[in-house]
PDB file of C-alpha atoms in Angstrom:
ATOM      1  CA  UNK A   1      60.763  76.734  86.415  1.00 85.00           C
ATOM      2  CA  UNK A   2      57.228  78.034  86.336  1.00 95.00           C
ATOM      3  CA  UNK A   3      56.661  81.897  86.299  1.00 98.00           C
ATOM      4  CA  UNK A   4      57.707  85.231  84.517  1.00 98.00           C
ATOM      5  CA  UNK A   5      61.227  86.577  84.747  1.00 98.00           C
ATOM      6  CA  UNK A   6      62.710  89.921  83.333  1.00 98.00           C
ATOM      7  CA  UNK A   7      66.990  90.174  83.043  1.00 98.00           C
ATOM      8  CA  UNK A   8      68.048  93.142  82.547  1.00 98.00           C
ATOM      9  CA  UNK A   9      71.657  93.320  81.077  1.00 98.00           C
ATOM     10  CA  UNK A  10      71.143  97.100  82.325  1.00 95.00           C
ATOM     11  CA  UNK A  11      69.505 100.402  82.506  1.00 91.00           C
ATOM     12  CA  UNK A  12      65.809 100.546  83.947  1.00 93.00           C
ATOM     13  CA  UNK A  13      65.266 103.358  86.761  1.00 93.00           C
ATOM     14  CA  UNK A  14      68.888 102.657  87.886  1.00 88.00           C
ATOM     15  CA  UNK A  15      70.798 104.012  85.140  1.00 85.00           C
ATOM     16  CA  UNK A  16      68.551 107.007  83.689  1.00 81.00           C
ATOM     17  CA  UNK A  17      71.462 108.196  81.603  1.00 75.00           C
ATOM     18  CA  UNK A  18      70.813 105.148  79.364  1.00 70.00           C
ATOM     19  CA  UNK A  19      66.898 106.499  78.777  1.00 65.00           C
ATOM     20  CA  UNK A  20      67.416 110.196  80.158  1.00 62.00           C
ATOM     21  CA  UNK A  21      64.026 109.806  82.509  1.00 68.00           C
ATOM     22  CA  UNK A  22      64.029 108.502  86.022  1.00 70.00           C
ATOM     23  CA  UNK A  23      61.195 105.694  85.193  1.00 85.00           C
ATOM     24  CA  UNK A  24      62.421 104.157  81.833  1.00 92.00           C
ATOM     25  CA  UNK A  25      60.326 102.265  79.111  1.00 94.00           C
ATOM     26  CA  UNK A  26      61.674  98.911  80.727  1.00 96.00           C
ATOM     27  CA  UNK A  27      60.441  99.839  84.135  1.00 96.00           C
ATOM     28  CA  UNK A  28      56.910 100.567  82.217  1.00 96.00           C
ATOM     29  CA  UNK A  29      56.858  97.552  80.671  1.00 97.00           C
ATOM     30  CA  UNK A  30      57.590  95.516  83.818  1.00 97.00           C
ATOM     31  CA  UNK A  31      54.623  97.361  85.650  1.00 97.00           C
ATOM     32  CA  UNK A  32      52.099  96.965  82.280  1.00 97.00           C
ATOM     33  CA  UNK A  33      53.059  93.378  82.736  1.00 98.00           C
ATOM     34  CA  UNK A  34      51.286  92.761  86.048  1.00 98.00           C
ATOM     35  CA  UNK A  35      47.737  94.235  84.528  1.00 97.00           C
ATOM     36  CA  UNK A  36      47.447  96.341  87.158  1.00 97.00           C
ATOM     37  CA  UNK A  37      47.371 100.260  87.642  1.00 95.00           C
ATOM     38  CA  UNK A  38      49.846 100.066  90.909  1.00 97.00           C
ATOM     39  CA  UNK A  39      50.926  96.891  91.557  1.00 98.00           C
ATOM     40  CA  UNK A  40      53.136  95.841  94.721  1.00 98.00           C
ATOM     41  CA  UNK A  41      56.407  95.882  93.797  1.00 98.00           C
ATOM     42  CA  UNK A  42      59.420  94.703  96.399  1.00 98.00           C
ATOM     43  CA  UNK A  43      62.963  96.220  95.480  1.00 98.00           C
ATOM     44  CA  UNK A  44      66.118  94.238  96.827  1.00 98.00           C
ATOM     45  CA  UNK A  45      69.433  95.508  96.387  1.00 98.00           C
ATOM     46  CA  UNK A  46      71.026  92.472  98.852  1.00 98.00           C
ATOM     47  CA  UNK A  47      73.867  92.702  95.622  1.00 98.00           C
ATOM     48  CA  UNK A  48      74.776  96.534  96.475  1.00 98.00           C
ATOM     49  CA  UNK A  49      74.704  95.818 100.508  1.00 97.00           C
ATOM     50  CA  UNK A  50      71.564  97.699 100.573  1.00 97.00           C
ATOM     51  CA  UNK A  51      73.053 100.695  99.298  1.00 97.00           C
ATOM     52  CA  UNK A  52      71.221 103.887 100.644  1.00 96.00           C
ATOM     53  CA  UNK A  53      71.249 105.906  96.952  1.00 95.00           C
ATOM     54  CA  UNK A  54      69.918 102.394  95.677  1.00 96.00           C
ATOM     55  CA  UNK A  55      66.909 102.617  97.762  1.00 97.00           C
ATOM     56  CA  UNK A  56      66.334 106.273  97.160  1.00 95.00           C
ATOM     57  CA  UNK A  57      66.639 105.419  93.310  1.00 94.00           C
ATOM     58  CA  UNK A  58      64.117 103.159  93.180  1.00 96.00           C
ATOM     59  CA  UNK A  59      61.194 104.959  95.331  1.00 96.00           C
ATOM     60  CA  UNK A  60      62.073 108.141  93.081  1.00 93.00           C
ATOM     61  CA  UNK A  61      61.077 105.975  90.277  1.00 94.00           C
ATOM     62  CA  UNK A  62      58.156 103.675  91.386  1.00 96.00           C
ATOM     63  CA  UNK A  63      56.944 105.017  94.946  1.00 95.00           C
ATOM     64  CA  UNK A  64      54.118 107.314  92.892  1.00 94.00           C
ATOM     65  CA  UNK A  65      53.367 104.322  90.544  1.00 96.00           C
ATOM     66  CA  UNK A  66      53.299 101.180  92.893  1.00 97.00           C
ATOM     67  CA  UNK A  67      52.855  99.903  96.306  1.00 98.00           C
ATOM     68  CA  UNK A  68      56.337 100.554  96.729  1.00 98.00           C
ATOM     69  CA  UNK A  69      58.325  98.295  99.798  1.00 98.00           C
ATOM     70  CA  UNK A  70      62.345  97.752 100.281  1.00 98.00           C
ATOM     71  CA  UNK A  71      63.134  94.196 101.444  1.00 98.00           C
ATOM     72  CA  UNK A  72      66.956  94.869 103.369  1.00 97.00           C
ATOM     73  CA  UNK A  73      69.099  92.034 104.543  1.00 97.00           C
ATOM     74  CA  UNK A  74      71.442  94.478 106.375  1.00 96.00           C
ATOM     75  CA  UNK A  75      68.550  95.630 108.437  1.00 94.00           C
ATOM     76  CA  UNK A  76      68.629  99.240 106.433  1.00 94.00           C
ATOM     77  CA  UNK A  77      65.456  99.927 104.445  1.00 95.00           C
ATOM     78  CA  UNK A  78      63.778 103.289 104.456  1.00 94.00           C
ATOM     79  CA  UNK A  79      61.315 104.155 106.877  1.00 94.00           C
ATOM     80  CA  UNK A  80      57.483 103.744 105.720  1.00 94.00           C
ATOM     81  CA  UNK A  81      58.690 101.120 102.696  1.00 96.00           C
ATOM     82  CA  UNK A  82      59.522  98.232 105.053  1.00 96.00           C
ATOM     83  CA  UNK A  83      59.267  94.598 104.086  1.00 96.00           C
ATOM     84  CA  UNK A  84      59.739  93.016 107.225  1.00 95.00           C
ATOM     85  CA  UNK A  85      62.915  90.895 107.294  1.00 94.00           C
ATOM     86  CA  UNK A  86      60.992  88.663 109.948  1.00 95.00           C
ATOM     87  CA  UNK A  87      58.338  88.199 107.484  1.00 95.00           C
ATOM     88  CA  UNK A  88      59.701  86.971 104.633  1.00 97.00           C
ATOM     89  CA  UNK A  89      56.050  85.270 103.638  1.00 96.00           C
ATOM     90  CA  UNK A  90      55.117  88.617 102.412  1.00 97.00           C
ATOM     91  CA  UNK A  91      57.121  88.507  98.994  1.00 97.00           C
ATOM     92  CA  UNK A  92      54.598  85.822  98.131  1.00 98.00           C
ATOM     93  CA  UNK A  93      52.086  88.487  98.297  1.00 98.00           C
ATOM     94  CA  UNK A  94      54.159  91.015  95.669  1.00 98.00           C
ATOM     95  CA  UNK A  95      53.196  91.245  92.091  1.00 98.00           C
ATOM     96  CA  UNK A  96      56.775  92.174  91.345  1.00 98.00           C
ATOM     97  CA  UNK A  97      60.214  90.810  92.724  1.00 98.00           C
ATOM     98  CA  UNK A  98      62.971  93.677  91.496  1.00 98.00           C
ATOM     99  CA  UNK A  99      66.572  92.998  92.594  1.00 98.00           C
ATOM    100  CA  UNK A 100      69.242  95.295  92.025  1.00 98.00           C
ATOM    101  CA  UNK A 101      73.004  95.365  90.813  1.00 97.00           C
ATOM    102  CA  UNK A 102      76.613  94.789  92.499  1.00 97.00           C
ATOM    103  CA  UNK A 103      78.204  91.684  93.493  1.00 98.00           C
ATOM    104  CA  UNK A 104      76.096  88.513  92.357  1.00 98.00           C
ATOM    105  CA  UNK A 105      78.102  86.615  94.124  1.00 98.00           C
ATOM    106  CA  UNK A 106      77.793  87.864  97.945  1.00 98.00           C
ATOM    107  CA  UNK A 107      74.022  88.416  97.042  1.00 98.00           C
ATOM    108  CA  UNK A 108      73.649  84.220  96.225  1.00 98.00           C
ATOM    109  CA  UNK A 109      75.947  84.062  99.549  1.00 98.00           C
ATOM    110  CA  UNK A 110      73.282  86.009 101.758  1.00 98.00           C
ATOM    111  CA  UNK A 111      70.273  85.036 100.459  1.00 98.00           C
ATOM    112  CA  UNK A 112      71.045  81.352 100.685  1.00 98.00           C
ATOM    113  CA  UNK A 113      71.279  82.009 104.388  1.00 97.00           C
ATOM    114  CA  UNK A 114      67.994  83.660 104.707  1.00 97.00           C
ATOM    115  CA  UNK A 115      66.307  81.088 102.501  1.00 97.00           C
ATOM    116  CA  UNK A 116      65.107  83.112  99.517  1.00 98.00           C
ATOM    117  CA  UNK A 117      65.953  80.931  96.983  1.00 98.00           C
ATOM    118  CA  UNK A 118      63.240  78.262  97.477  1.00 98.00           C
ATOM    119  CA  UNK A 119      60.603  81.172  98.647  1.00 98.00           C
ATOM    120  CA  UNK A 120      61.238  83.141  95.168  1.00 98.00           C
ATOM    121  CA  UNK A 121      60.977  80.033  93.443  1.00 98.00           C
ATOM    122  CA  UNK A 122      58.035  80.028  95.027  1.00 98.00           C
ATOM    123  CA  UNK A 123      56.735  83.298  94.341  1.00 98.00           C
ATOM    124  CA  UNK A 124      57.336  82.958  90.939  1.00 98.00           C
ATOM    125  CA  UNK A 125      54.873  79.988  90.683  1.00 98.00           C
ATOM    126  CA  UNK A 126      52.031  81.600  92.252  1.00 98.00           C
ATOM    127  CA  UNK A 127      52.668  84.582  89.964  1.00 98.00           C
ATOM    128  CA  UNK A 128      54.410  86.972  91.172  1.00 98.00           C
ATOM    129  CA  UNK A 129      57.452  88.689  88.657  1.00 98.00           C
ATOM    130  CA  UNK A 130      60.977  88.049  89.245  1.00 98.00           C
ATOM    131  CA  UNK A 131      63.369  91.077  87.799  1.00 98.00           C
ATOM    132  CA  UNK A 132      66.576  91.994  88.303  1.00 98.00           C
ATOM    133  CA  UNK A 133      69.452  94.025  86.211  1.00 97.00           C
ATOM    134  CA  UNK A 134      73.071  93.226  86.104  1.00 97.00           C
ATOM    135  CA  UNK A 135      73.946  90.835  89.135  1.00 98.00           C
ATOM    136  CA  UNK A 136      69.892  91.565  89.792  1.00 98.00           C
ATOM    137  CA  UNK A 137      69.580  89.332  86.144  1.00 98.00           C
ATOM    138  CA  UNK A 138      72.686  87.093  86.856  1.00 98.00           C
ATOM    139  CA  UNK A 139      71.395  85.417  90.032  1.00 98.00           C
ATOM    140  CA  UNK A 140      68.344  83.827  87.827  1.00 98.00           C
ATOM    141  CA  UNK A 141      70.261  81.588  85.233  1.00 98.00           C
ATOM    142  CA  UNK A 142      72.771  78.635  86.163  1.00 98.00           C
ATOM    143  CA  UNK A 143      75.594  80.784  86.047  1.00 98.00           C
ATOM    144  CA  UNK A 144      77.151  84.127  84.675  1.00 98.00           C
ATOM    145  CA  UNK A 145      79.982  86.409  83.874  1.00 98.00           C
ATOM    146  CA  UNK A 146      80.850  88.570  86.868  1.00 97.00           C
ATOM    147  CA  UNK A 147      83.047  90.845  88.532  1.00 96.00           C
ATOM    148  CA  UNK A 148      82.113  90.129  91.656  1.00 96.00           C
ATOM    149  CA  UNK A 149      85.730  89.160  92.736  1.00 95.00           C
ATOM    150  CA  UNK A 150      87.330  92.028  90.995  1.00 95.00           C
ATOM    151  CA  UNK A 151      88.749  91.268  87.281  1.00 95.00           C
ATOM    152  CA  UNK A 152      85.347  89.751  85.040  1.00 97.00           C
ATOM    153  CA  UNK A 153      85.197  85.843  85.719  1.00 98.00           C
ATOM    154  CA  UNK A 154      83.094  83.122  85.280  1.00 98.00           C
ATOM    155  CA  UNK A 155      80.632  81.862  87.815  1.00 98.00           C
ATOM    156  CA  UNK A 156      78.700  78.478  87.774  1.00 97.00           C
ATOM    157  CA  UNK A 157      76.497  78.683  90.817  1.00 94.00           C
ATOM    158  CA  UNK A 158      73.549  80.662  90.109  1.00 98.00           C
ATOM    159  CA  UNK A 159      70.041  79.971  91.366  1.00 98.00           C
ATOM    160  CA  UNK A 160      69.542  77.505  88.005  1.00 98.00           C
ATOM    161  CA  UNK A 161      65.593  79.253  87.604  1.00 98.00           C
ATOM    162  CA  UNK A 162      66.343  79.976  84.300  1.00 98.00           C
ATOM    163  CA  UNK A 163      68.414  77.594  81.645  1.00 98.00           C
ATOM    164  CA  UNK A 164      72.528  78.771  80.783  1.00 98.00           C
ATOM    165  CA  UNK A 165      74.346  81.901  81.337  1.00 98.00           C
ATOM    166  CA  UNK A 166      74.197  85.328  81.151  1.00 98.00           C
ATOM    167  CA  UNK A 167      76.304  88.395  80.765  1.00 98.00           C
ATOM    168  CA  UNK A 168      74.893  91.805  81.499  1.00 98.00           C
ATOM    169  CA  UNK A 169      76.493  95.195  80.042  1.00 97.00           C
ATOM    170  CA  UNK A 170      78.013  93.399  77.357  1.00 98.00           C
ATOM    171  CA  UNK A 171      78.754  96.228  75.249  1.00 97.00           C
ATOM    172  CA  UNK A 172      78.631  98.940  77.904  1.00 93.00           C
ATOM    173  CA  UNK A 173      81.245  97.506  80.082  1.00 92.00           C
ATOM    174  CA  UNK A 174      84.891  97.536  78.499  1.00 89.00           C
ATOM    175  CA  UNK A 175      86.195  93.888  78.571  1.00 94.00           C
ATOM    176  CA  UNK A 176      82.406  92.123  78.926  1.00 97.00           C
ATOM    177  CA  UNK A 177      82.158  90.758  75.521  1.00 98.00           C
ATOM    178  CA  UNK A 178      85.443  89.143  75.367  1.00 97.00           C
ATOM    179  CA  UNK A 179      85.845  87.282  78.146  1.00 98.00           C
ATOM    180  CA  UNK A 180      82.022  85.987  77.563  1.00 98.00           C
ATOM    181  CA  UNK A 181      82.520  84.637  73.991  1.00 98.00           C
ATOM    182  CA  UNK A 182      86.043  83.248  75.174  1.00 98.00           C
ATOM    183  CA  UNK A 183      84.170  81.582  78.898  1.00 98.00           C
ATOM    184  CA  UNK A 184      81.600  80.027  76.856  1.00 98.00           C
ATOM    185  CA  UNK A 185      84.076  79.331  74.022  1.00 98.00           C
ATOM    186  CA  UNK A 186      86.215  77.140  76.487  1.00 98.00           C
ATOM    187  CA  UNK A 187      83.426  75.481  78.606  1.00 98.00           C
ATOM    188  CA  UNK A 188      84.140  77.510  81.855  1.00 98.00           C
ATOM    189  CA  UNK A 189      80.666  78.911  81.420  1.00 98.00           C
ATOM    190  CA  UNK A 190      77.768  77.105  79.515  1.00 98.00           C
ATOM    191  CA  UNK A 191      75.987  78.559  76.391  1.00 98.00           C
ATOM    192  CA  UNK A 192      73.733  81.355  77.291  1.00 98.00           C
ATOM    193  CA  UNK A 193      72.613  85.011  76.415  1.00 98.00           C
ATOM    194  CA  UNK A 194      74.125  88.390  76.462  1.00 98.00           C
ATOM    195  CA  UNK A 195      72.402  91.911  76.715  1.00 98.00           C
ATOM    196  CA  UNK A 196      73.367  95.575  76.121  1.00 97.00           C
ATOM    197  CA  UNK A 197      72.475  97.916  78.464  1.00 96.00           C
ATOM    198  CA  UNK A 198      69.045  99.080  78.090  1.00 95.00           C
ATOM    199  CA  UNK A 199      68.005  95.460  76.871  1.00 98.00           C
ATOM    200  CA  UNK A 200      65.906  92.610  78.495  1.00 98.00           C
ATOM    201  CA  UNK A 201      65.392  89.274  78.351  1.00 98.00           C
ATOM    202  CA  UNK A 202      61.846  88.284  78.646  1.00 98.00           C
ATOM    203  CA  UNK A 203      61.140  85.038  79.904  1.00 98.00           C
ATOM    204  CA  UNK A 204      58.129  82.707  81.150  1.00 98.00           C
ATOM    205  CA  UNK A 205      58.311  79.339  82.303  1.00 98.00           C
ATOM    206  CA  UNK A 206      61.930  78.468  81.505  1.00 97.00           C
ATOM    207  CA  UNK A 207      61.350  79.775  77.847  1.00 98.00           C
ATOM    208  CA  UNK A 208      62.930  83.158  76.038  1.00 98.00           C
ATOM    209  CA  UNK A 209      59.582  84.734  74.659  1.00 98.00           C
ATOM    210  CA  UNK A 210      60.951  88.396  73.840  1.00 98.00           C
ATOM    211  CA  UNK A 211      63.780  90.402  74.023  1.00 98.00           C
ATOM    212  CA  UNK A 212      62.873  94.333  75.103  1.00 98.00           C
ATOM    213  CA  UNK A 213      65.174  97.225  74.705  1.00 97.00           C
ATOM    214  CA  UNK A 214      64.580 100.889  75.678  1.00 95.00           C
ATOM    215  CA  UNK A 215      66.793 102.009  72.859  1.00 93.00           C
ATOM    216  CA  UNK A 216      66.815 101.901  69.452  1.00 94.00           C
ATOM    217  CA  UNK A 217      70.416 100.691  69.174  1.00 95.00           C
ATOM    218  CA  UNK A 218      69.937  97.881  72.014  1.00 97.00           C
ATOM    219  CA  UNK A 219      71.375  94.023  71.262  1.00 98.00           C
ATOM    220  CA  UNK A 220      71.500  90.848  72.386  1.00 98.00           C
ATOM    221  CA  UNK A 221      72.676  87.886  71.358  1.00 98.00           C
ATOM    222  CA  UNK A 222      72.359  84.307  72.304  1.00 98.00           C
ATOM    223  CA  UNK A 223      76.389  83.120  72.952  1.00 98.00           C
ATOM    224  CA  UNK A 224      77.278  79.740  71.916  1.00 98.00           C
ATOM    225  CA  UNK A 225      80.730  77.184  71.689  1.00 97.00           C
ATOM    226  CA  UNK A 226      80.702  78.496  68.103  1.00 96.00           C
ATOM    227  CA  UNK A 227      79.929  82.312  68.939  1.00 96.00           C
ATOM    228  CA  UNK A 228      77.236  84.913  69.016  1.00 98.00           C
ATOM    229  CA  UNK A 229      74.177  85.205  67.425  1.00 98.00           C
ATOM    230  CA  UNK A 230      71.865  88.448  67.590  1.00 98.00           C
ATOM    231  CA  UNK A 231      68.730  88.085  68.851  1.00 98.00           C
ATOM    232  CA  UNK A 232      65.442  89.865  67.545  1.00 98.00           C
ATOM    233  CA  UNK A 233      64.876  93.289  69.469  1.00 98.00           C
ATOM    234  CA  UNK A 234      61.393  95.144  70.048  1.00 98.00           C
ATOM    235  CA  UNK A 235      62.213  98.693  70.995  1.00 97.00           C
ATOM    236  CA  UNK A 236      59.545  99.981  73.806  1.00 96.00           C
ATOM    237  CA  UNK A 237      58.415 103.135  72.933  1.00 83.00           C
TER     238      UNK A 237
END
């Protein structure tokens, strides 16, 4: 798929104890890569059911340093940030794309109903960013590890934009790296890539070209049938 996408495996403005500062190197880094001073940046958090604290979380972090909007499914974004829900055209118009965390798979459930699949896609070739961290990252690739019906499991039905899996918090989250290795291991999950919290995967036009962390102890690794194998890490500074 043409275009730029960033997958967080976590941390950016939503977890600021990973980076102890409300706008984190990773958040920085997305907004340098626009090449603009404020660029117009649309948050969804369809994954968290449009979780109020999500909202407030992000315009904390980016309201002073972008055209900040809120695109809500549920009807519940904060007033003065609107992206209209009846004119979902506009998104084509944002320089960034940011989608948050919770349950990938109710946020592939709703926004196949609304049609923002094929309008991302969409987005994505005329330039605009696509981000996203934990379920936010998940919904990119072909499938992913989630625990989006409770206990971690594997799910083949992501939006296929970028190539394999993916596994977010894979060292932050207790039982993440496990079951990963042993999904992939078994076939339940194709080969794919795996990132700490704090990391991202930096890709344009189907192809890795970076992996970013925003600590100095931040990993990834690409997973395979035969296991995992670290990836090379720039630390943002």
């Amino acid at each position: 798929m043409r275009g730029t996408i960033l997958t967080l495996g976590g941390g950016g403005f939503s977890m600021p104890e990973v980076h102890g500062q409300d706008f984190s190197p990773l958040d920085a880094e997305l907004n340098r890569l626009t090449g603009k001073p404020r660029p117009k940046v649309c948050f969804i958090a369809t994954a968290s059911g449009d979780a109020d604290s999500y909202h407030d979380k992000f315009l904390a972090a980016y309201a002073d340093r972008s055209q900040a909007t809120v695109l809500s499914l549920f009807n519940k974004a904060p007033e003065g940030h609107e992206l209209p829900i009846d004119d979902l055209e506009r998104l084509l118009d944002q320089d960034i794309v940011y989608v948050g965390g919770g349950s990938t798979a109710n946020l592939l459930a709703v926004w196949r109903l609304h049609g923002l699949p094929a309008l991302l896609e969409k987005a994505a070739a005329g330039g605009t960013i696509l981000a996203g961290i934990s379920a936010g990252a998940n919904c990119w690739y072909e499938a992913s590890s989630t625990d989006s019906f409770g206990p971690t499991a594997p799910l083949p039905d992501g939006l296929g934009f970028l190539p394999g899996s993916f596994c977010p918090h894979y060292l932050g989250e207790e039982d993440r790296r496990e079951t990963y290795v042993r999904f992939v291991g078994s076939g339940a999950l194709p080969a794919g890539y795996a990132a700490d919290d704090g990391v991202a995967l930096l890709w344009r036009d189907g192809e890795l070209v970076e992996v970013l962390s925003e600590r100095p102890d931040g990993v990834a690794y690409a997973v395979g049938p035969d296991g995992e194998t670290p990836l090379e890490v720039r630390v943002l500074r």
